[in-house]
């Protein structure tokens, strides 16, 4: 037993050291990916500093992958503007874009005064994220918004938007509207590329996660070996039980009562939306709703 333990412990230590390397690399990559660009404008004060930093790093990471800015803006809307106008004015004022002013960007604006939300895709994002896709994204994050879990909703918005964006190898997304309306676009002839792109964000395809699972399985196997090395237990319940004098004397089932509970099903107040053109002449896709 001691000999087996002395052999297994060094092996486990080596495995734990080895598995920590991917985590360090991931942390370093996340730190180096930060460009100082701001993606989160939390004027309503809904996020902690830690949550805001995390969302900024996440938006920077996915913006680099999709060459599209992912913007979040929360406001108490003191002037009581329409949420779509707030979205359009923000883009006109900031000129968001991954590699140029007034470029490709997805903008989420949340009006806390009227509890309205508006998502818009600008530049090429109005095709890669058309109004129908923005509707789907908004509907999926509304639950977290309604419950006040804003950080989770915004993280979900970034990841879902990145997954929905599909571009061909040349980076050209034109023609997406043909595909969404039932036609055939050259950008979608190779449908497998879309699933490959989605799989790259899947946790199951991460190397560090696969390695972690392997280490956990190894630890379980070693633990079973160590547990089995201590000998078998030969004493059980029947060892001290007198079968002749031990018996079940009586048994009965008695019905007491029935309890009925009712749960109200909350329904999200959603209203779809559509695109438009800002006062600055920037066209966009769009989706609006309440939470």
PDB file of C-alpha atoms in Angstrom, residues 41-257:
ATOM      1  CA  UNK A  41     -20.533  51.820 -21.742  1.00  0.00           C
ATOM      2  CA  UNK A  42     -22.359  51.222 -18.485  1.00  0.00           C
ATOM      3  CA  UNK A  43     -23.879  54.650 -17.832  1.00  0.00           C
ATOM      4  CA  UNK A  44     -26.702  53.044 -15.818  1.00  0.00           C
ATOM      5  CA  UNK A  45     -24.209  51.508 -13.373  1.00  0.00           C
ATOM      6  CA  UNK A  46     -25.476  47.940 -13.677  1.00  0.00           C
ATOM      7  CA  UNK A  47     -22.080  46.201 -13.649  1.00  0.00           C
ATOM      8  CA  UNK A  48     -19.288  45.848 -11.147  1.00  0.00           C
ATOM      9  CA  UNK A  49     -15.767  46.827 -12.186  1.00  0.00           C
ATOM     10  CA  UNK A  50     -14.836  43.151 -12.413  1.00  0.00           C
ATOM     11  CA  UNK A  51     -17.826  42.355 -14.635  1.00  0.00           C
ATOM     12  CA  UNK A  52     -17.129  45.310 -16.901  1.00  0.00           C
ATOM     13  CA  UNK A  53     -13.459  44.324 -17.317  1.00  0.00           C
ATOM     14  CA  UNK A  54     -14.440  40.750 -18.093  1.00  0.00           C
ATOM     15  CA  UNK A  55     -16.959  41.837 -20.739  1.00  0.00           C
ATOM     16  CA  UNK A  56     -14.450  44.231 -22.289  1.00  0.00           C
ATOM     17  CA  UNK A  57     -11.864  41.449 -22.620  1.00  0.00           C
ATOM     18  CA  UNK A  58     -14.487  39.080 -24.014  1.00  0.00           C
ATOM     19  CA  UNK A  59     -15.693  41.648 -26.556  1.00  0.00           C
ATOM     20  CA  UNK A  60     -12.094  42.352 -27.620  1.00  0.00           C
ATOM     21  CA  UNK A  61     -11.445  38.637 -28.096  1.00  0.00           C
ATOM     22  CA  UNK A  62     -14.516  37.995 -30.227  1.00  0.00           C
ATOM     23  CA  UNK A  63     -14.137  41.264 -32.130  1.00  0.00           C
ATOM     24  CA  UNK A  64     -10.728  40.077 -33.293  1.00  0.00           C
ATOM     25  CA  UNK A  65     -12.177  36.714 -34.325  1.00  0.00           C
ATOM     26  CA  UNK A  66     -15.109  38.176 -36.276  1.00  0.00           C
ATOM     27  CA  UNK A  67     -13.590  41.551 -37.231  1.00  0.00           C
ATOM     28  CA  UNK A  68     -16.698  43.177 -35.825  1.00  0.00           C
ATOM     29  CA  UNK A  69     -17.118  45.403 -32.773  1.00  0.00           C
ATOM     30  CA  UNK A  70     -19.469  44.113 -30.057  1.00  0.00           C
ATOM     31  CA  UNK A  71     -20.788  47.128 -28.143  1.00  0.00           C
ATOM     32  CA  UNK A  72     -22.865  47.332 -24.941  1.00  0.00           C
ATOM     33  CA  UNK A  73     -24.494  50.560 -23.743  1.00  0.00           C
ATOM     34  CA  UNK A  74     -26.763  50.949 -20.706  1.00  0.00           C
ATOM     35  CA  UNK A  75     -28.502  54.199 -19.830  1.00  0.00           C
ATOM     36  CA  UNK A  76     -31.113  55.611 -17.470  1.00  0.00           C
ATOM     37  CA  UNK A  77     -32.293  57.673 -20.475  1.00  0.00           C
ATOM     38  CA  UNK A  78     -32.756  61.044 -18.706  1.00  0.00           C
ATOM     39  CA  UNK A  79     -34.087  62.651 -21.913  1.00  0.00           C
ATOM     40  CA  UNK A  80     -36.532  59.784 -22.478  1.00  0.00           C
ATOM     41  CA  UNK A  81     -35.461  59.114 -26.067  1.00  0.00           C
ATOM     42  CA  UNK A  82     -36.705  56.134 -28.035  1.00  0.00           C
ATOM     43  CA  UNK A  83     -34.340  53.192 -27.590  1.00  0.00           C
ATOM     44  CA  UNK A  84     -33.762  52.859 -31.345  1.00  0.00           C
ATOM     45  CA  UNK A  85     -32.805  56.545 -31.582  1.00  0.00           C
ATOM     46  CA  UNK A  86     -30.417  56.016 -28.653  1.00  0.00           C
ATOM     47  CA  UNK A  87     -28.777  53.176 -30.554  1.00  0.00           C
ATOM     48  CA  UNK A  88     -28.477  55.106 -33.803  1.00  0.00           C
ATOM     49  CA  UNK A  89     -27.185  58.266 -32.129  1.00  0.00           C
ATOM     50  CA  UNK A  90     -24.548  56.248 -30.260  1.00  0.00           C
ATOM     51  CA  UNK A  91     -23.213  54.745 -33.479  1.00  0.00           C
ATOM     52  CA  UNK A  92     -23.269  58.117 -35.256  1.00  0.00           C
ATOM     53  CA  UNK A  93     -21.404  59.706 -32.349  1.00  0.00           C
ATOM     54  CA  UNK A  94     -18.787  56.995 -31.708  1.00  0.00           C
ATOM     55  CA  UNK A  95     -18.351  55.650 -35.228  1.00  0.00           C
ATOM     56  CA  UNK A  96     -17.791  52.066 -34.073  1.00  0.00           C
ATOM     57  CA  UNK A  97     -15.972  49.634 -36.351  1.00  0.00           C
ATOM     58  CA  UNK A  98     -13.356  46.917 -35.997  1.00  0.00           C
ATOM     59  CA  UNK A  99     -10.729  48.397 -38.279  1.00  0.00           C
ATOM     60  CA  UNK A 100     -12.254  51.684 -39.412  1.00  0.00           C
ATOM     61  CA  UNK A 101     -14.634  54.415 -38.338  1.00  0.00           C
ATOM     62  CA  UNK A 102     -18.286  53.623 -39.053  1.00  0.00           C
ATOM     63  CA  UNK A 103     -17.370  50.031 -39.842  1.00  0.00           C
ATOM     64  CA  UNK A 104     -18.746  46.643 -38.846  1.00  0.00           C
ATOM     65  CA  UNK A 105     -20.351  46.677 -35.402  1.00  0.00           C
ATOM     66  CA  UNK A 106     -23.154  45.174 -33.348  1.00  0.00           C
ATOM     67  CA  UNK A 107     -24.622  47.554 -30.776  1.00  0.00           C
ATOM     68  CA  UNK A 108     -26.836  46.640 -27.817  1.00  0.00           C
ATOM     69  CA  UNK A 109     -28.567  49.546 -26.080  1.00  0.00           C
ATOM     70  CA  UNK A 110     -30.564  49.016 -22.898  1.00  0.00           C
ATOM     71  CA  UNK A 111     -32.930  51.725 -21.644  1.00  0.00           C
ATOM     72  CA  UNK A 112     -33.484  51.227 -17.909  1.00  0.00           C
ATOM     73  CA  UNK A 113     -36.060  54.011 -17.703  1.00  0.00           C
ATOM     74  CA  UNK A 114     -38.541  52.230 -19.973  1.00  0.00           C
ATOM     75  CA  UNK A 115     -36.952  48.764 -19.679  1.00  0.00           C
ATOM     76  CA  UNK A 116     -36.492  48.558 -23.443  1.00  0.00           C
ATOM     77  CA  UNK A 117     -33.655  47.021 -25.433  1.00  0.00           C
ATOM     78  CA  UNK A 118     -32.520  47.479 -29.022  1.00  0.00           C
ATOM     79  CA  UNK A 119     -29.904  45.481 -30.953  1.00  0.00           C
ATOM     80  CA  UNK A 120     -28.534  46.749 -34.257  1.00  0.00           C
ATOM     81  CA  UNK A 121     -26.005  45.527 -36.801  1.00  0.00           C
ATOM     82  CA  UNK A 122     -24.061  48.173 -38.738  1.00  0.00           C
ATOM     83  CA  UNK A 123     -21.820  47.868 -41.775  1.00  0.00           C
ATOM     84  CA  UNK A 124     -21.492  44.274 -42.957  1.00  0.00           C
ATOM     85  CA  UNK A 125     -23.027  43.187 -39.637  1.00  0.00           C
ATOM     86  CA  UNK A 126     -26.453  44.261 -40.918  1.00  0.00           C
ATOM     87  CA  UNK A 127     -26.180  41.271 -43.291  1.00  0.00           C
ATOM     88  CA  UNK A 128     -24.322  38.744 -41.135  1.00  0.00           C
ATOM     89  CA  UNK A 129     -26.625  39.671 -38.243  1.00  0.00           C
ATOM     90  CA  UNK A 130     -29.900  40.538 -39.910  1.00  0.00           C
ATOM     91  CA  UNK A 131     -33.026  41.471 -37.962  1.00  0.00           C
ATOM     92  CA  UNK A 132     -34.179  37.862 -37.726  1.00  0.00           C
ATOM     93  CA  UNK A 133     -30.940  36.750 -36.094  1.00  0.00           C
ATOM     94  CA  UNK A 134     -30.978  39.751 -33.764  1.00  0.00           C
ATOM     95  CA  UNK A 135     -34.522  38.777 -32.745  1.00  0.00           C
ATOM     96  CA  UNK A 136     -33.264  35.302 -31.837  1.00  0.00           C
ATOM     97  CA  UNK A 137     -30.375  36.717 -29.802  1.00  0.00           C
ATOM     98  CA  UNK A 138     -32.592  39.190 -27.961  1.00  0.00           C
ATOM     99  CA  UNK A 139     -35.144  36.528 -27.081  1.00  0.00           C
ATOM    100  CA  UNK A 140     -32.434  34.297 -25.615  1.00  0.00           C
ATOM    101  CA  UNK A 141     -30.962  36.991 -23.351  1.00  0.00           C
ATOM    102  CA  UNK A 142     -34.275  38.500 -22.187  1.00  0.00           C
ATOM    103  CA  UNK A 143     -34.661  35.978 -19.358  1.00  0.00           C
ATOM    104  CA  UNK A 144     -31.402  37.029 -17.700  1.00  0.00           C
ATOM    105  CA  UNK A 145     -32.210  40.708 -18.234  1.00  0.00           C
ATOM    106  CA  UNK A 146     -35.620  40.324 -16.593  1.00  0.00           C
ATOM    107  CA  UNK A 147     -34.077  38.592 -13.570  1.00  0.00           C
ATOM    108  CA  UNK A 148     -31.390  41.260 -13.203  1.00  0.00           C
ATOM    109  CA  UNK A 149     -28.472  39.050 -14.216  1.00  0.00           C
ATOM    110  CA  UNK A 150     -27.121  41.666 -16.590  1.00  0.00           C
ATOM    111  CA  UNK A 151     -23.525  40.432 -16.761  1.00  0.00           C
ATOM    112  CA  UNK A 152     -24.628  36.965 -17.882  1.00  0.00           C
ATOM    113  CA  UNK A 153     -27.038  38.439 -20.434  1.00  0.00           C
ATOM    114  CA  UNK A 154     -24.324  40.655 -21.947  1.00  0.00           C
ATOM    115  CA  UNK A 155     -21.836  37.785 -22.096  1.00  0.00           C
ATOM    116  CA  UNK A 156     -24.467  35.650 -23.810  1.00  0.00           C
ATOM    117  CA  UNK A 157     -25.148  38.478 -26.278  1.00  0.00           C
ATOM    118  CA  UNK A 158     -21.466  38.676 -27.272  1.00  0.00           C
ATOM    119  CA  UNK A 159     -21.043  34.933 -27.713  1.00  0.00           C
ATOM    120  CA  UNK A 160     -24.318  34.419 -29.577  1.00  0.00           C
ATOM    121  CA  UNK A 161     -23.617  37.342 -31.901  1.00  0.00           C
ATOM    122  CA  UNK A 162     -20.172  35.971 -32.673  1.00  0.00           C
ATOM    123  CA  UNK A 163     -21.614  32.544 -33.440  1.00  0.00           C
ATOM    124  CA  UNK A 164     -24.270  33.920 -35.755  1.00  0.00           C
ATOM    125  CA  UNK A 165     -21.770  35.878 -37.807  1.00  0.00           C
ATOM    126  CA  UNK A 166     -20.693  33.799 -40.779  1.00  0.00           C
ATOM    127  CA  UNK A 167     -18.250  35.029 -43.398  1.00  0.00           C
ATOM    128  CA  UNK A 168     -16.485  33.323 -46.275  1.00  0.00           C
ATOM    129  CA  UNK A 169     -12.729  32.907 -46.510  1.00  0.00           C
ATOM    130  CA  UNK A 170     -12.415  36.266 -48.266  1.00  0.00           C
ATOM    131  CA  UNK A 171     -14.188  38.032 -45.420  1.00  0.00           C
ATOM    132  CA  UNK A 172     -17.077  38.991 -47.680  1.00  0.00           C
ATOM    133  CA  UNK A 173     -20.545  38.599 -46.138  1.00  0.00           C
ATOM    134  CA  UNK A 174     -22.536  40.234 -48.930  1.00  0.00           C
ATOM    135  CA  UNK A 175     -25.437  38.170 -50.152  1.00  0.00           C
ATOM    136  CA  UNK A 176     -26.550  36.925 -46.765  1.00  0.00           C
ATOM    137  CA  UNK A 177     -29.969  38.455 -47.325  1.00  0.00           C
ATOM    138  CA  UNK A 178     -30.422  36.127 -50.315  1.00  0.00           C
ATOM    139  CA  UNK A 179     -29.794  33.148 -48.083  1.00  0.00           C
ATOM    140  CA  UNK A 180     -32.115  34.318 -45.302  1.00  0.00           C
ATOM    141  CA  UNK A 181     -34.948  34.859 -47.776  1.00  0.00           C
ATOM    142  CA  UNK A 182     -34.714  31.343 -49.141  1.00  0.00           C
ATOM    143  CA  UNK A 183     -32.222  31.902 -51.979  1.00  0.00           C
ATOM    144  CA  UNK A 184     -28.744  30.476 -52.390  1.00  0.00           C
ATOM    145  CA  UNK A 185     -25.682  32.551 -51.554  1.00  0.00           C
ATOM    146  CA  UNK A 186     -22.089  31.704 -52.428  1.00  0.00           C
ATOM    147  CA  UNK A 187     -21.177  32.472 -48.825  1.00  0.00           C
ATOM    148  CA  UNK A 188     -23.143  29.469 -47.596  1.00  0.00           C
ATOM    149  CA  UNK A 189     -22.276  26.826 -50.189  1.00  0.00           C
ATOM    150  CA  UNK A 190     -19.856  25.276 -47.711  1.00  0.00           C
ATOM    151  CA  UNK A 191     -22.173  24.871 -44.747  1.00  0.00           C
ATOM    152  CA  UNK A 192     -19.640  22.769 -42.860  1.00  0.00           C
ATOM    153  CA  UNK A 193     -17.498  25.868 -42.385  1.00  0.00           C
ATOM    154  CA  UNK A 194     -20.228  27.321 -40.199  1.00  0.00           C
ATOM    155  CA  UNK A 195     -20.275  24.334 -37.879  1.00  0.00           C
ATOM    156  CA  UNK A 196     -16.485  24.283 -37.737  1.00  0.00           C
ATOM    157  CA  UNK A 197     -16.574  27.921 -36.708  1.00  0.00           C
ATOM    158  CA  UNK A 198     -19.148  27.163 -34.018  1.00  0.00           C
ATOM    159  CA  UNK A 199     -17.174  24.192 -32.747  1.00  0.00           C
ATOM    160  CA  UNK A 200     -14.145  26.397 -32.182  1.00  0.00           C
ATOM    161  CA  UNK A 201     -16.077  28.100 -29.368  1.00  0.00           C
ATOM    162  CA  UNK A 202     -17.331  24.836 -27.877  1.00  0.00           C
ATOM    163  CA  UNK A 203     -15.816  23.967 -24.505  1.00  0.00           C
ATOM    164  CA  UNK A 204     -15.573  20.304 -25.475  1.00  0.00           C
ATOM    165  CA  UNK A 205     -13.111  21.221 -28.239  1.00  0.00           C
ATOM    166  CA  UNK A 206     -10.777  23.178 -25.950  1.00  0.00           C
ATOM    167  CA  UNK A 207      -7.437  21.413 -25.424  1.00  0.00           C
ATOM    168  CA  UNK A 208      -7.137  22.394 -21.756  1.00  0.00           C
ATOM    169  CA  UNK A 209     -10.638  21.085 -21.032  1.00  0.00           C
ATOM    170  CA  UNK A 210      -9.912  17.735 -22.676  1.00  0.00           C
ATOM    171  CA  UNK A 211      -6.653  17.494 -20.735  1.00  0.00           C
ATOM    172  CA  UNK A 212      -8.424  18.345 -17.496  1.00  0.00           C
ATOM    173  CA  UNK A 213     -10.962  15.574 -18.077  1.00  0.00           C
ATOM    174  CA  UNK A 214      -8.111  13.112 -18.710  1.00  0.00           C
ATOM    175  CA  UNK A 215      -6.407  14.106 -15.457  1.00  0.00           C
ATOM    176  CA  UNK A 216      -9.648  13.773 -13.484  1.00  0.00           C
ATOM    177  CA  UNK A 217     -10.204  10.299 -14.914  1.00  0.00           C
ATOM    178  CA  UNK A 218      -6.631   9.392 -14.029  1.00  0.00           C
ATOM    179  CA  UNK A 219      -7.105  10.577 -10.448  1.00  0.00           C
ATOM    180  CA  UNK A 220     -10.305   8.544 -10.115  1.00  0.00           C
ATOM    181  CA  UNK A 221      -8.570   5.419 -11.429  1.00  0.00           C
ATOM    182  CA  UNK A 222      -5.636   5.857  -9.021  1.00  0.00           C
ATOM    183  CA  UNK A 223      -8.025   6.465  -6.133  1.00  0.00           C
ATOM    184  CA  UNK A 224      -9.873   3.237  -6.932  1.00  0.00           C
ATOM    185  CA  UNK A 225      -6.559   1.373  -7.026  1.00  0.00           C
ATOM    186  CA  UNK A 226      -5.528   2.818  -3.682  1.00  0.00           C
ATOM    187  CA  UNK A 227      -8.905   2.024  -2.139  1.00  0.00           C
ATOM    188  CA  UNK A 228      -8.722  -1.557  -3.373  1.00  0.00           C
ATOM    189  CA  UNK A 229      -5.199  -2.045  -2.074  1.00  0.00           C
ATOM    190  CA  UNK A 230      -6.320  -1.951   1.546  1.00  0.00           C
ATOM    191  CA  UNK A 231      -7.948  -5.397   1.518  1.00  0.00           C
ATOM    192  CA  UNK A 232     -11.533  -6.482   1.353  1.00  0.00           C
ATOM    193  CA  UNK A 233     -14.126  -6.085   4.081  1.00  0.00           C
ATOM    194  CA  UNK A 234     -15.458  -9.525   5.006  1.00  0.00           C
ATOM    195  CA  UNK A 235     -17.902  -8.388   7.704  1.00  0.00           C
ATOM    196  CA  UNK A 236     -21.422  -7.445   6.654  1.00  0.00           C
ATOM    197  CA  UNK A 237     -24.901  -7.145   8.145  1.00  0.00           C
ATOM    198  CA  UNK A 238     -25.587 -10.863   8.170  1.00  0.00           C
ATOM    199  CA  UNK A 239     -22.440 -11.615  10.177  1.00  0.00           C
ATOM    200  CA  UNK A 240     -24.085 -10.573  13.456  1.00  0.00           C
ATOM    201  CA  UNK A 241     -27.721 -11.092  12.504  1.00  0.00           C
ATOM    202  CA  UNK A 242     -29.672 -13.925  14.082  1.00  0.00           C
ATOM    203  CA  UNK A 243     -31.912 -15.066  11.280  1.00  0.00           C
ATOM    204  CA  UNK A 244     -34.115 -17.174  13.566  1.00  0.00           C
ATOM    205  CA  UNK A 245     -35.059 -14.305  15.863  1.00  0.00           C
ATOM    206  CA  UNK A 246     -34.927 -11.382  13.426  1.00  0.00           C
ATOM    207  CA  UNK A 247     -38.122 -10.842  11.438  1.00  0.00           C
ATOM    208  CA  UNK A 248     -40.417  -8.104  10.175  1.00  0.00           C
ATOM    209  CA  UNK A 249     -43.323  -7.805  12.591  1.00  0.00           C
ATOM    210  CA  UNK A 250     -45.674  -5.369  10.853  1.00  0.00           C
ATOM    211  CA  UNK A 251     -45.905  -3.114   7.832  1.00  0.00           C
ATOM    212  CA  UNK A 252     -48.565  -0.696   6.605  1.00  0.00           C
ATOM    213  CA  UNK A 253     -48.995   2.268   4.234  1.00  0.00           C
ATOM    214  CA  UNK A 254     -51.222   5.144   5.336  1.00  0.00           C
ATOM    215  CA  UNK A 255     -52.450   7.857   2.947  1.00  0.00           C
ATOM    216  CA  UNK A 256     -52.308  11.249   4.620  1.00  0.00           C
ATOM    217  CA  UNK A 257     -52.998  14.066   2.165  1.00  0.00           C
TER     218      UNK A 257
END
